[in-house]
Amino acid sequence: MAFLMKYEVKQKLLTKKTKRRSGICMPSVKFIVSHDTGNDGSTALGNVTYYERSNNEKEASAHTFIDDKDIIECIPLTTGQPEKAWHVLYNITEDNRLFGGNANDIAAGVELCYSYTKGSINNKESYKRYVWYHAYLCFKYNIDPKKNICGHNELDPSRKTDPFKNALKIMNISKAQFIEDVINEYDECTIKESQPMTIEEKTAFNNLKDIVEKQTKIITTLHSTIKSLQERDKMPQIPEFAKEAVETAVKAGLVDTPEGGSYDFYRLITVLHRNKLIF
Ligand SMILES: [Zn+2]
């Protein structure tokens, strides 16, 4: 099985061993926390640049930022050995209850860039990439999109509205709709490689191959037979009996190539001439 890489996943990594990027590896990627930036009009590159500039100011980060042009991982998730990002507070308990662990340890943190009032980001294009990337994560880490995708607002409802009560609400997309879109994208982008042939299929295939080979031989033989018959029929020169008839026919403009005709051709032309049908 393979996954269709509709979009390029770019890598613009933060400096390691900073507050934003510890460099600690994730033991596994079990679920996805969907976020949005909460910042109208900020771009993927803009957010990553800001993170790097402030890399030792705050223990807050995410793996990936997505806008209408780019999908950028600033902490490795699919483009390298997955490392932890700090995208959900450790002291909330909903992630432990639902998924058996802290989001920061075992969840991907994916940020959607959008525009509400400014219109500087094409929300539709951002959303397409966001959906595709979620589907790709589900494929890569064997995550069930129905059960193991949740919004930041679901884990930390008292503090957070992203993304289902913020950016996706602005785009008029419910969580159910989003999950459906991810599932459809997953199905559309999953490329099933053909299964190896069974013994029965192989036998049938070989039999068919034999038949085709035999038929090809027959056709080749037929072709060469027809060709030799045509050659045999061709007269090496104009026969004596037909010379006068052929000359007349050439003069009358009825024949362009007097040589190389068949025996029947010369016989016919002679009969026509003798009966004064060629003059
Ligand atoms: Zn968030």
Short mmCIF file of C-alpha atoms and ligand atoms in Angstrom, two decimals:
data_model
loop_
_atom_site.label_atom_id
_atom_site.label_comp_id
_atom_site.label_asym_id
_atom_site.label_seq_id
_atom_site.Cartn_x
_atom_site.Cartn_y
_atom_site.Cartn_z
CA MET A 1 0.00 0.00 0.00
CA ALA A 2 1.15 3.49 -0.74
CA PHE A 3 -0.24 6.95 -0.19
CA LEU A 4 -0.65 9.57 -2.88
CA MET A 5 1.58 12.54 -2.04
CA LYS A 6 -0.71 15.21 -3.46
CA TYR A 7 1.24 17.92 -1.67
CA GLU A 8 4.83 18.34 -0.66
CA VAL A 9 5.52 18.20 3.07
CA LYS A 10 8.26 20.74 3.65
CA GLN A 11 10.66 20.74 6.54
CA LYS A 12 11.83 23.87 8.26
CA LEU A 13 13.07 22.60 11.59
CA LEU A 14 13.40 24.65 14.75
CA THR A 15 16.72 24.59 16.54
CA LYS A 16 17.03 21.49 18.69
CA LYS A 17 17.30 21.61 22.49
CA THR A 18 15.35 24.82 22.78
CA LYS A 19 12.15 25.35 24.74
CA ARG A 20 10.03 24.83 21.64
CA ARG A 21 11.91 21.78 20.32
CA SER A 22 13.32 19.47 22.96
CA GLY A 23 14.45 16.86 20.45
CA ILE A 24 12.88 14.10 22.57
CA CYS A 25 11.47 11.31 20.40
CA MET A 26 7.82 10.27 20.61
CA PRO A 27 7.45 6.62 21.66
CA SER A 28 4.61 6.31 19.10
CA VAL A 29 2.08 8.43 17.23
CA LYS A 30 -1.33 7.30 18.48
CA PHE A 31 -3.69 10.18 17.77
CA ILE A 32 -3.96 13.62 16.21
CA VAL A 33 -4.87 16.89 17.88
CA SER A 34 -6.25 19.33 15.32
CA HIS A 35 -5.51 22.98 16.00
CA ASP A 36 -5.73 26.34 14.32
CA THR A 37 -3.37 29.21 14.89
CA GLY A 38 -6.02 31.52 16.29
CA ASN A 39 -4.29 34.24 14.35
CA ASP A 40 -6.25 35.63 11.41
CA GLY A 41 -4.11 35.74 8.28
CA SER A 42 -0.86 34.37 9.74
CA THR A 43 0.87 32.02 7.29
CA ALA A 44 2.58 28.66 7.80
CA LEU A 45 6.00 30.13 7.11
CA GLY A 46 5.22 33.16 9.26
CA ASN A 47 4.35 30.97 12.25
CA VAL A 48 7.44 28.79 11.88
CA THR A 49 9.65 31.86 11.55
CA TYR A 50 8.08 33.31 14.69
CA TYR A 51 8.63 30.03 16.59
CA GLU A 52 12.29 29.98 15.65
CA ARG A 53 12.77 33.62 16.56
CA SER A 54 11.23 32.96 19.98
CA ASN A 55 12.50 29.40 20.39
CA ASN A 56 13.60 29.82 24.00
CA GLU A 57 10.78 32.01 25.21
CA LYS A 58 8.03 29.49 25.68
CA GLU A 59 7.42 25.74 25.86
CA ALA A 60 4.70 25.88 23.24
CA SER A 61 4.86 24.39 19.78
CA ALA A 62 3.22 22.17 17.19
CA HIS A 63 4.59 19.81 14.59
CA THR A 64 3.06 21.22 11.46
CA PHE A 65 1.61 24.45 10.08
CA ILE A 66 -0.61 24.39 7.03
CA ASP A 67 -1.85 27.25 4.87
CA ASP A 68 -3.10 27.55 1.30
CA LYS A 69 0.40 27.12 -0.14
CA ASP A 70 2.54 25.19 2.29
CA ILE A 71 2.61 22.26 4.65
CA ILE A 72 5.61 22.84 6.90
CA GLU A 73 6.90 20.58 9.67
CA CYS A 74 8.96 22.53 12.18
CA ILE A 75 9.27 19.54 14.50
CA PRO A 76 9.79 16.21 12.69
CA LEU A 77 6.65 14.13 12.36
CA THR A 78 6.54 12.48 8.93
CA THR A 79 9.76 13.84 7.47
CA GLY A 80 11.96 12.33 10.19
CA GLN A 81 11.85 10.42 13.46
CA PRO A 82 8.83 11.94 15.26
CA GLU A 83 9.71 14.21 18.16
CA LYS A 84 7.50 15.63 20.89
CA ALA A 85 5.83 19.01 20.46
CA TRP A 86 4.19 21.00 23.23
CA HIS A 87 0.70 21.63 21.92
CA VAL A 88 -1.66 20.58 24.75
CA LEU A 89 -1.15 21.38 28.44
CA TYR A 90 0.16 18.39 30.40
CA ASN A 91 -2.15 18.95 33.35
CA ILE A 92 -5.39 18.47 31.45
CA THR A 93 -6.72 14.93 31.73
CA GLU A 94 -9.08 14.46 28.81
CA ASP A 95 -6.31 13.14 26.54
CA ASN A 96 -5.33 10.54 29.15
CA ARG A 97 -8.94 9.51 29.58
CA LEU A 98 -9.66 9.24 25.84
CA PHE A 99 -6.36 8.00 24.46
CA GLY A 100 -4.41 6.63 27.42
CA GLY A 101 -1.61 9.17 27.31
CA ASN A 102 -0.63 12.81 27.13
CA ALA A 103 -1.08 14.50 23.76
CA ASN A 104 2.42 15.94 23.99
CA ASP A 105 3.87 12.44 24.21
CA ILE A 106 1.83 10.48 21.69
CA ALA A 107 -0.15 12.91 19.52
CA ALA A 108 0.56 14.87 16.38
CA GLY A 109 -0.15 18.60 16.68
CA VAL A 110 -1.38 20.07 13.41
CA GLU A 111 -2.11 23.77 12.97
CA LEU A 112 -4.45 25.27 10.37
CA CYS A 113 -3.72 28.75 9.06
CA TYR A 114 -6.79 30.67 7.93
CA SER A 115 -8.12 34.09 7.24
CA TYR A 116 -11.37 35.50 8.48
CA THR A 117 -11.48 39.23 7.94
CA LYS A 118 -8.29 39.79 5.96
CA GLY A 119 -8.89 37.34 3.12
CA SER A 120 -5.14 36.96 2.62
CA ILE A 121 -5.34 33.17 2.89
CA ASN A 122 -7.53 31.03 0.64
CA ASN A 123 -9.35 29.05 3.33
CA LYS A 124 -10.55 26.39 0.89
CA GLU A 125 -7.01 25.59 -0.21
CA SER A 126 -5.77 25.60 3.39
CA TYR A 127 -8.55 23.24 4.37
CA LYS A 128 -7.78 20.84 1.49
CA ARG A 129 -4.16 20.53 2.61
CA TYR A 130 -5.20 20.20 6.25
CA VAL A 131 -7.57 17.33 5.37
CA TRP A 132 -4.97 15.62 3.20
CA TYR A 133 -2.28 15.88 5.87
CA HIS A 134 -4.61 14.37 8.50
CA ALA A 135 -5.37 11.50 6.10
CA TYR A 136 -1.66 11.05 5.46
CA LEU A 137 -0.94 10.85 9.21
CA CYS A 138 -3.72 8.26 9.61
CA PHE A 139 -2.15 6.21 6.83
CA LYS A 140 1.42 6.55 8.05
CA TYR A 141 0.74 5.86 11.73
CA ASN A 142 -2.22 3.55 11.37
CA ILE A 143 -4.55 5.98 13.13
CA ASP A 144 -8.31 5.47 12.97
CA PRO A 145 -9.73 8.79 11.76
CA LYS A 146 -13.13 8.00 13.28
CA LYS A 147 -11.77 7.53 16.80
CA ASN A 148 -8.37 9.09 17.06
CA ILE A 149 -8.65 12.64 15.79
CA CYS A 150 -9.77 15.30 18.24
CA GLY A 151 -9.86 19.04 18.39
CA HIS A 152 -7.81 21.04 20.86
CA ASN A 153 -11.12 22.54 22.01
CA GLU A 154 -12.35 19.05 22.93
CA LEU A 155 -9.35 18.39 25.18
CA ASP A 156 -9.19 21.79 26.80
CA PRO A 157 -12.67 23.32 26.41
CA SER A 158 -12.32 25.95 29.10
CA ARG A 159 -9.33 27.59 27.44
CA LYS A 160 -9.48 26.66 23.77
CA THR A 161 -11.83 27.00 20.82
CA ASP A 162 -9.55 25.70 18.05
CA PRO A 163 -10.30 24.43 15.55
CA PHE A 164 -13.95 23.36 15.65
CA LYS A 165 -15.25 26.44 17.42
CA ASN A 166 -12.94 28.81 15.64
CA ALA A 167 -11.38 28.38 12.17
CA LEU A 168 -13.54 25.47 11.05
CA LYS A 169 -16.64 27.13 12.42
CA ILE A 170 -15.75 30.19 10.35
CA MET A 171 -15.48 27.86 7.35
CA ASN A 172 -18.81 26.30 8.30
CA ILE A 173 -17.33 22.82 8.76
CA SER A 174 -18.47 20.65 11.65
CA LYS A 175 -16.29 18.01 13.25
CA ALA A 176 -18.42 15.27 11.68
CA GLN A 177 -17.93 16.85 8.25
CA PHE A 178 -14.19 17.17 8.82
CA ILE A 179 -13.82 13.52 9.84
CA GLU A 180 -15.86 12.46 6.80
CA ASP A 181 -13.61 14.54 4.56
CA VAL A 182 -10.50 12.95 6.09
CA ILE A 183 -11.92 9.45 5.58
CA ASN A 184 -12.78 10.21 1.95
CA GLU A 185 -9.34 11.65 1.34
CA TYR A 186 -7.76 8.61 2.98
CA ASP A 187 -9.67 6.30 0.65
CA GLU A 188 -8.93 8.41 -2.40
CA CYS A 189 -5.20 8.61 -1.70
CA THR A 190 -4.60 5.02 -0.63
CA ILE A 191 -3.05 3.16 -3.52
CA LYS A 192 -3.59 -0.57 -3.26
CA GLU A 193 -0.78 -2.45 -4.91
CA SER A 194 -1.77 -5.51 -6.93
CA GLN A 195 -1.65 -8.84 -5.14
CA PRO A 196 0.78 -11.49 -6.40
CA MET A 197 -0.89 -14.09 -8.69
CA THR A 198 -2.22 -17.35 -7.26
CA ILE A 199 -1.04 -20.66 -8.80
CA GLU A 200 -4.36 -21.03 -10.65
CA GLU A 201 -4.07 -17.50 -12.05
CA LYS A 202 -0.48 -18.15 -13.10
CA THR A 203 -1.46 -21.38 -14.92
CA ALA A 204 -4.32 -19.62 -16.70
CA PHE A 205 -2.03 -16.77 -17.63
CA ASN A 206 0.64 -19.14 -19.03
CA ASN A 207 -1.96 -21.06 -21.03
CA LEU A 208 -3.21 -17.85 -22.54
CA LYS A 209 0.35 -16.81 -23.35
CA ASP A 210 0.92 -20.15 -25.19
CA ILE A 211 -2.24 -19.63 -27.26
CA VAL A 212 -1.19 -16.11 -28.23
CA GLU A 213 2.30 -17.31 -29.19
CA LYS A 214 0.89 -20.13 -31.35
CA GLN A 215 -1.54 -17.79 -33.08
CA THR A 216 1.25 -15.31 -33.76
CA LYS A 217 3.24 -18.11 -35.43
CA ILE A 218 0.26 -19.07 -37.60
CA ILE A 219 -0.30 -15.47 -38.67
CA THR A 220 3.38 -15.03 -39.53
CA THR A 221 3.33 -18.20 -41.66
CA LEU A 222 0.15 -17.04 -43.41
CA HIS A 223 1.72 -13.70 -44.21
CA SER A 224 4.81 -15.21 -45.78
CA THR A 225 2.67 -17.72 -47.75
CA ILE A 226 0.53 -14.94 -49.19
CA LYS A 227 3.64 -12.96 -50.06
CA SER A 228 5.29 -15.87 -51.88
CA LEU A 229 2.04 -16.62 -53.74
CA GLN A 230 1.89 -13.00 -54.87
CA GLU A 231 5.52 -13.16 -55.98
CA ARG A 232 4.97 -16.42 -57.86
CA ASP A 233 2.05 -14.95 -59.75
CA LYS A 234 4.01 -11.96 -60.94
CA MET A 235 5.32 -12.38 -64.52
CA PRO A 236 9.07 -11.69 -64.88
CA GLN A 237 8.36 -9.91 -68.15
CA ILE A 238 5.47 -9.07 -70.40
CA PRO A 239 4.52 -12.32 -72.17
CA GLU A 240 4.86 -12.38 -75.96
CA PHE A 241 1.12 -12.86 -76.56
CA ALA A 242 0.25 -9.72 -74.59
CA LYS A 243 2.84 -7.30 -75.99
CA GLU A 244 0.63 -5.66 -78.56
CA ALA A 245 -2.33 -5.38 -76.18
CA VAL A 246 -0.15 -3.81 -73.47
CA GLU A 247 1.40 -1.32 -75.90
CA THR A 248 -2.07 -0.26 -77.03
CA ALA A 249 -3.30 0.06 -73.46
CA VAL A 250 -0.29 2.22 -72.49
CA LYS A 251 -0.83 4.46 -75.50
CA ALA A 252 -4.51 4.79 -74.61
CA GLY A 253 -3.45 5.84 -71.12
CA LEU A 254 -5.24 2.87 -69.56
CA VAL A 255 -2.11 1.34 -67.97
CA ASP A 256 0.76 3.17 -66.17
CA THR A 257 2.95 0.23 -65.18
CA PRO A 258 2.98 -2.37 -67.93
CA GLU A 259 5.63 -4.56 -66.22
CA GLY A 260 5.15 -6.82 -63.22
CA GLY A 261 1.54 -7.77 -63.88
CA SER A 262 0.16 -11.22 -63.18
CA TYR A 263 -0.57 -13.87 -65.77
CA ASP A 264 -4.29 -13.16 -65.39
CA PHE A 265 -3.71 -9.43 -65.93
CA TYR A 266 -1.97 -10.05 -69.31
CA ARG A 267 -4.58 -12.59 -70.36
CA LEU A 268 -7.42 -10.19 -69.61
CA ILE A 269 -5.81 -7.26 -71.39
CA THR A 270 -5.17 -9.47 -74.45
CA VAL A 271 -8.80 -10.61 -74.56
CA LEU A 272 -9.99 -7.01 -74.32
CA HIS A 273 -7.63 -5.98 -77.11
CA ARG A 274 -8.63 -8.83 -79.43
CA ASN A 275 -12.24 -7.91 -78.97
CA LYS A 276 -11.39 -4.33 -79.85
CA LEU A 277 -12.29 -3.04 -76.49
CA ILE A 278 -8.82 -1.48 -76.19
CA PHE A 279 -7.69 0.54 -79.20
ZN ZN B 1 -4.51 24.54 19.78
#
